[in-house]
Short mmCIF file of C-alpha atoms and ligand atoms in Angstrom, two decimals:
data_model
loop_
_atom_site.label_atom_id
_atom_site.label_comp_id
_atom_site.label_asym_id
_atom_site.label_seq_id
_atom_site.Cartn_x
_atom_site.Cartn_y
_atom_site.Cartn_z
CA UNK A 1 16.20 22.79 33.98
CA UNK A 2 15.40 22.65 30.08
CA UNK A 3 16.66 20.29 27.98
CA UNK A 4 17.78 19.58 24.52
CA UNK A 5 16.86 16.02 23.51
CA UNK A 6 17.54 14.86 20.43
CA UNK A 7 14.97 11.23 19.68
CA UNK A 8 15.79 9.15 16.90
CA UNK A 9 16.12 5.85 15.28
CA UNK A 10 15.87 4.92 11.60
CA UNK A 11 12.89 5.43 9.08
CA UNK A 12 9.58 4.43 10.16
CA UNK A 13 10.63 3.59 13.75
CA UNK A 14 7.63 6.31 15.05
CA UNK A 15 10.11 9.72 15.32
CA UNK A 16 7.07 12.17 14.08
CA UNK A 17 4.10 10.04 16.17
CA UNK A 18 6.25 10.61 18.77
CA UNK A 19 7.00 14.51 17.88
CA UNK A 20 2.82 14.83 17.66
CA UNK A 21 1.87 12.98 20.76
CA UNK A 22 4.25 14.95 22.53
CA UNK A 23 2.88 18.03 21.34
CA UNK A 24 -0.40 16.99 22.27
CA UNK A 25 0.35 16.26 26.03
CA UNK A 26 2.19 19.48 26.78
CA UNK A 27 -1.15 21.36 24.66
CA UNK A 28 -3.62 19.02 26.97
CA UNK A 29 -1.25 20.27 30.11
CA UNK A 30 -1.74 24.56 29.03
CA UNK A 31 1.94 24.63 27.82
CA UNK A 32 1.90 26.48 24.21
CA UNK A 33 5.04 25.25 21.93
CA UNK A 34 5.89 26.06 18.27
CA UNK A 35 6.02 22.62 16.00
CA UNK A 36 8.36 22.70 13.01
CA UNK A 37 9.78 20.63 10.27
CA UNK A 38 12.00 20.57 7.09
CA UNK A 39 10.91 18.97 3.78
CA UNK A 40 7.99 16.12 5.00
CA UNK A 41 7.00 13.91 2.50
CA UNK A 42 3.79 15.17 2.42
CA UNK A 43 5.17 18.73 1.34
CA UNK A 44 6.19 21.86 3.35
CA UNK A 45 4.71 23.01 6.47
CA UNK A 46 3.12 19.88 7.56
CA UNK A 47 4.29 16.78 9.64
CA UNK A 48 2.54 13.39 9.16
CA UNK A 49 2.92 10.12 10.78
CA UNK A 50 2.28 7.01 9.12
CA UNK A 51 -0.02 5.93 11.94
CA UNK A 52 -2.05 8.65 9.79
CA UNK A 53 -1.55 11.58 12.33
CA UNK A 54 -1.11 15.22 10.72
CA UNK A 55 -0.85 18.59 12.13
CA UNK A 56 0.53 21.71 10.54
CA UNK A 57 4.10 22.65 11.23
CA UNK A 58 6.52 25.66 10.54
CA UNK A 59 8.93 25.17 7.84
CA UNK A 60 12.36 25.21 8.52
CA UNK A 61 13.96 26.35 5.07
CA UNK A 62 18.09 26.69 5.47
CA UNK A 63 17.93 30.25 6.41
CA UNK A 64 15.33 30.30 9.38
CA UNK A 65 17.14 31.77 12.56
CA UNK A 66 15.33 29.94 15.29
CA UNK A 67 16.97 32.63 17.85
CA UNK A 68 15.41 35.44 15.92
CA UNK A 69 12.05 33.82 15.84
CA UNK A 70 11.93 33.17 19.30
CA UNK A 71 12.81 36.40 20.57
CA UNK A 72 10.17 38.26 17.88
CA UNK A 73 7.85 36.47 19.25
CA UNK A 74 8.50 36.86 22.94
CA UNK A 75 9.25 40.60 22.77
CA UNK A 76 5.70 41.02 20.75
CA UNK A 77 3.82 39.75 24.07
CA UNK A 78 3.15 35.88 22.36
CA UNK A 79 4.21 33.17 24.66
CA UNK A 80 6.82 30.15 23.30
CA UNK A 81 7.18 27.09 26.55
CA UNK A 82 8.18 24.76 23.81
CA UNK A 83 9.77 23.70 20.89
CA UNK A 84 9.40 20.60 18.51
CA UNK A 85 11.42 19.67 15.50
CA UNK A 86 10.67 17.50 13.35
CA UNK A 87 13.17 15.68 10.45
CA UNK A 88 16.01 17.95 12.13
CA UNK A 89 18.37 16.27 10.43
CA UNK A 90 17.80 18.45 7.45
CA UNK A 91 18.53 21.44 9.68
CA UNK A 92 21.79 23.01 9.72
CA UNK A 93 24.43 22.82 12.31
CA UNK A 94 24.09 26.73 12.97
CA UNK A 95 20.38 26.16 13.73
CA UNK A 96 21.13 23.40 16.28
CA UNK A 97 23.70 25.70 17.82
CA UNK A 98 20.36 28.23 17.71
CA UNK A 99 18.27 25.37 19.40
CA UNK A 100 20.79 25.20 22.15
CA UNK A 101 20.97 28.80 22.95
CA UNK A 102 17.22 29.03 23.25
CA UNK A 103 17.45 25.74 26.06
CA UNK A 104 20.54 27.61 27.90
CA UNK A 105 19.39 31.42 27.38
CA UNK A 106 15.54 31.46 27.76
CA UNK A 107 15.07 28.33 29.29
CA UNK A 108 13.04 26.27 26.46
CA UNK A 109 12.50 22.85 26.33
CA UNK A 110 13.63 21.58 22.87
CA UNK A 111 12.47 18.25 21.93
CA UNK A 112 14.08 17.03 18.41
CA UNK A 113 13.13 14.11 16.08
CA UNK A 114 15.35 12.69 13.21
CA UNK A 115 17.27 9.94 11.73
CA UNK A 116 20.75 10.23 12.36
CA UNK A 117 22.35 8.85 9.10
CA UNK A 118 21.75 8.89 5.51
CA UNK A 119 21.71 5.44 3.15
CA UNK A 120 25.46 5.57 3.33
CA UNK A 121 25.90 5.63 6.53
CA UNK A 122 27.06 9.28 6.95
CA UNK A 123 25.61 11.61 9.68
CA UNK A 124 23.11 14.14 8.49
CA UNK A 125 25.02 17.48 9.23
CA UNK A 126 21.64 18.65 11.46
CA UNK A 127 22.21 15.42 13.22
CA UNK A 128 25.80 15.56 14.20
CA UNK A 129 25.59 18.64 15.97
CA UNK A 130 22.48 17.34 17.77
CA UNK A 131 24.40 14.56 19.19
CA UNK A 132 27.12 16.73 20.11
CA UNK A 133 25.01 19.38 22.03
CA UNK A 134 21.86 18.04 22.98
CA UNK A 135 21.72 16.97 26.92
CA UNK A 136 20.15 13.56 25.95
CA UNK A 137 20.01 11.43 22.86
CA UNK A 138 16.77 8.93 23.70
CA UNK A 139 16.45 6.23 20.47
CA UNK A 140 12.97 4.90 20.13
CA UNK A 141 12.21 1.57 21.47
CA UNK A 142 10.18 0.04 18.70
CA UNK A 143 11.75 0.18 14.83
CA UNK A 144 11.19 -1.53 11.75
CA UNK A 145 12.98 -5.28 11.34
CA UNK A 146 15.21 -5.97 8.58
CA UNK A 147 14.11 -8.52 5.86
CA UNK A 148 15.89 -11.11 8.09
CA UNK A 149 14.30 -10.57 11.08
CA UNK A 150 16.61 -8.78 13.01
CA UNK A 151 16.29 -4.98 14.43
CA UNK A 152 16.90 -2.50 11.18
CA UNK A 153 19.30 0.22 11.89
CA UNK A 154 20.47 0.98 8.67
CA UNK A 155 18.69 3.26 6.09
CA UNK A 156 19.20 1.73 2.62
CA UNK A 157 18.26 3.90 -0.79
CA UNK A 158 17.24 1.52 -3.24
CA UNK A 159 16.25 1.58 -7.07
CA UNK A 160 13.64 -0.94 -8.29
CA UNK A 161 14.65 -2.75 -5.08
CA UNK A 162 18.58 -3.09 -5.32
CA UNK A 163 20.33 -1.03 -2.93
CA UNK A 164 22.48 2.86 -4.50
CA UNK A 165 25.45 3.86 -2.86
CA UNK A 166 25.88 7.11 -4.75
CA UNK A 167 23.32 10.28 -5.23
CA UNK A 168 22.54 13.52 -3.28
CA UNK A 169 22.55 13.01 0.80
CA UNK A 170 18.67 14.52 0.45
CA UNK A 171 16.44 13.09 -1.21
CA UNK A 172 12.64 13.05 0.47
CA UNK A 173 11.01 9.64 0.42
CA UNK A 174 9.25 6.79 1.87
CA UNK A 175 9.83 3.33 3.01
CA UNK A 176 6.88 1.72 1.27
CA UNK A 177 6.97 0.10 -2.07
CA UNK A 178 5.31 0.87 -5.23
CA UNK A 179 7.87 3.56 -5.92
CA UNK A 180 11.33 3.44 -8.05
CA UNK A 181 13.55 5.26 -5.35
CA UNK A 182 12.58 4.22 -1.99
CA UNK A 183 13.80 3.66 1.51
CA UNK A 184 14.94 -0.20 3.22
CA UNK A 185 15.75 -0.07 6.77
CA UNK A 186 18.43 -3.19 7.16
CA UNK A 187 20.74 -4.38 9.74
CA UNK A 188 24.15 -3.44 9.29
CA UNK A 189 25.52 -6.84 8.17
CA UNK A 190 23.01 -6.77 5.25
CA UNK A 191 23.40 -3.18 4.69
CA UNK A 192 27.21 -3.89 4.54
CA UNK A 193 26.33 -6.50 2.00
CA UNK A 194 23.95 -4.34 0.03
CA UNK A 195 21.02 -7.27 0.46
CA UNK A 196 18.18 -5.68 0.12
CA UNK A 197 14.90 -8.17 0.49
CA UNK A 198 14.02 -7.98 -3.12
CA UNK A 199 18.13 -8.96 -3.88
CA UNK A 200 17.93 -11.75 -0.86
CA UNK A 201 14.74 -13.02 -2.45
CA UNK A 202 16.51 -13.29 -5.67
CA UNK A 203 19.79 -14.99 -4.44
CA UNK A 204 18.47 -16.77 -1.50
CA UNK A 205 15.64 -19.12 -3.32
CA UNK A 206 15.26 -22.18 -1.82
CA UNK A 207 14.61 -23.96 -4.79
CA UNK A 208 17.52 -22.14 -7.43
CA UNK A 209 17.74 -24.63 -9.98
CA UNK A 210 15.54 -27.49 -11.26
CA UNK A 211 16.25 -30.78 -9.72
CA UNK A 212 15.47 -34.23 -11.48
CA UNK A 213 16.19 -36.69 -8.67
CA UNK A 214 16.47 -39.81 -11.87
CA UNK A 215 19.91 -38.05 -13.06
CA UNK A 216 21.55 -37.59 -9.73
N1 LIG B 301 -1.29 0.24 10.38
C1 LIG B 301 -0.43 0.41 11.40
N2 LIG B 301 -0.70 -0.09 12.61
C2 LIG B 301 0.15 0.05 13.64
N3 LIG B 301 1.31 0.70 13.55
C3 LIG B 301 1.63 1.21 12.37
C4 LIG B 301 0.80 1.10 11.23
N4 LIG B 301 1.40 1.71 10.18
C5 LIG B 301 2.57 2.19 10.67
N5 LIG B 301 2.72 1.88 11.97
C6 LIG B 301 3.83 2.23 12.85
O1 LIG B 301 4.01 3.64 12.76
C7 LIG B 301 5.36 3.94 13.02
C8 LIG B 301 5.91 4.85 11.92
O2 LIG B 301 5.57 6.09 12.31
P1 LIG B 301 6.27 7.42 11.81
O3 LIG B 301 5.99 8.39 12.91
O4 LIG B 301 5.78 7.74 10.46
O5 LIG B 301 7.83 7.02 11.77
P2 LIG B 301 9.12 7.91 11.51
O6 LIG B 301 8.76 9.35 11.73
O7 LIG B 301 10.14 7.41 12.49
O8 LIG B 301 9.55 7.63 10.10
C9 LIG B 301 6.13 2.64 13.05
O9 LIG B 301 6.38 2.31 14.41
C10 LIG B 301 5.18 1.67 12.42
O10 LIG B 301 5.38 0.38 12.91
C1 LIG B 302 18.16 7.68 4.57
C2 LIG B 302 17.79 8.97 3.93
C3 LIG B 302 16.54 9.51 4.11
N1 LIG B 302 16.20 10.67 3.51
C4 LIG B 302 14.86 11.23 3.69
C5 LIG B 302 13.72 10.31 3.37
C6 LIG B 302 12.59 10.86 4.23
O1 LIG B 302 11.97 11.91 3.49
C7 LIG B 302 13.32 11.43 5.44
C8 LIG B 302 13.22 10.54 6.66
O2 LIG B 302 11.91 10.59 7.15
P1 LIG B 302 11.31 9.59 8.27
O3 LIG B 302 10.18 10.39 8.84
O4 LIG B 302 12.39 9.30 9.28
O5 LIG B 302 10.87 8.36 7.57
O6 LIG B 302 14.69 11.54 5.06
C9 LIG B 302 17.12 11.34 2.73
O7 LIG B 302 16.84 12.44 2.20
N2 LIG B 302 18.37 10.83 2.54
C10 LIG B 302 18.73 9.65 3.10
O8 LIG B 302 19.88 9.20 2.89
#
C-alpha cells in the first residue's frame, strides 16, 4: 500500500537531511522519485541541509498542480515511484489534497517534510491538511534544545534577539545568529513567556546588581 507521511518537528531538528537521505536510499534501491520544495533558504529550486547536504529540487510556487504533473509525466512514457516534499508547509491545502490523490489513485509513495507551526504557534495551512490526510505523522527523534535545556518545540521569530509576535506567517530564515530576524526554537513554557536566550541572559544574571558585603 502507499502512504502519505507527513515528518516533522521544529527548525533545525534534521526534516530536509532526512528528505535527502531518503531520496538517496530509494535512488541506491532503482526507485526514481521527483524531489521538491517551496522557498529554501538557499533560494528556489534547491533543498539544503545544514549538515551541508544539497541537491536540486522542483519548486513548488502556489499554483503547481502536483496531479497534473504527475500524470504529464506518466502519460509521456517517464516513470514517477516517488515523491518528496520538502518545507510543505508552504504548500497549499489544495496541493496536499493533490498529494493524497496521487497515494490513493496511482499508488505513490509520498514522503513530506515540514514544521508544523509558525512563531505564533498557528498551523502552517500546508501543514494542517497534512495532518489531517496523511496516513502517518512520524516527528523526528533528535531536535534542537531550548536555551534551558529542555527539548525545543516551539519556533520563536526574534528581532536582535527578543522574541515578535506580529508580522507575515512567511518569512524564510534561519536559526543561526548573526542576523536581525532570525529563528529560536524554545519550549513552550519559555515560548509562552517570550524568553528568548539573549532576554534570559539579560534577566537571569547571576550577579544583577553590585554587592558590597561592608554595607549589608
Ligand atoms: N556540525 C554539525 N554536526 C552534526 N550535526 C549537525 C551539525 N550542524 C547541524 N547539525 C544537525 O543537523 C540537523 C539540522 O538539519 P536540517 O536538515 O537543516 O534541519 P531542518 O530541515 O529540520 O531545519 C540538526 O539535527 C542539527 O543538530
Ligand atoms: C517559524 C517560521 C518559520 N518560517 C520559515 C523559516 C525557514 O525558512 C522555514 C523553516 O525551515 P527549516 O528547514 O524547518 O529550518 O520556515 C516562516 O516563514 N515562518 C515562521 O513562522
Amino acid at each position: 500500500m502507499a502512504e502519505l507521511v507527513f515528518h516533522t518537528g521544529p527548525m533545525d531538528c534534521g526534516k530536509s537531511t532526512l528528505a535527502l537521505q531518503l531520496d538517496y536510499i530509494q535512488t541506491t534501491h532503482g526507485r526514481i522519485g521527483r524531489v521538491f520544495t517551496s522557498q529554501d533558504r538557499a533560494g528556489n529550486g534547491v533543498i539544503t541541509s545544514r549538515l551541508g547536504l544539497t541537491a536540486a529540487a522542483l519548486e513548488v510556487a502556489a499554483d503547481f498542480d502536483f496531479w497534473r504533473y504527475v500524470i504529464g509525466e506518466l502519460t509521456t512514457g517517464k516513470r514517477v515511484d516517488y515523491i518528496v516534499c520538502d518545507e510543505a508547509q508552504f504548500y497549499q491545502a489544495e496541493q496536499v489534497d493533490q498529494l493524497a490523490r496521487i497515494v490513493d489513485e496511482l499508488q505513490l509513495d509520498v514522503y513530506a517534510f515540514g514544521i508544523l507551526a509558525d512563531f505564533r504557534t498557528r498551523l502552517f495551512a500546508g501543514s494542517q491538511r497534512l495532518v489531517e490526510l496523511a496516513d502517518r505523522v512520524e516527528t523526528l527523534p533528535l531536535g534542537p534544545l531550548c536555551w534551558c535545556g529542555a527539548r525545543g518545540t516551539h519556533n520563536a521569530r526574534t528581532v536582535d534577539g527578543l522574541m515578535v509576535t506580529e508580522g507575515s506567517q512567511v518569512v524564510v530564515g534561519d536559526t543561526g545568529s548573526g542576523r536581525e530576524v532570525r529563528y529560536e526554537v524554545l519550549c513552550r513554557a519559555h515560548h509562552r513567556r517570550r524568553m528568548t536566550a539573549t532576554r534570559a541572559k539579560a534577566t537571569l544574571s547571576p550577579d544583577p546588581l553590585p554587592f558590597d558585603p561592608e554595607n549589608f
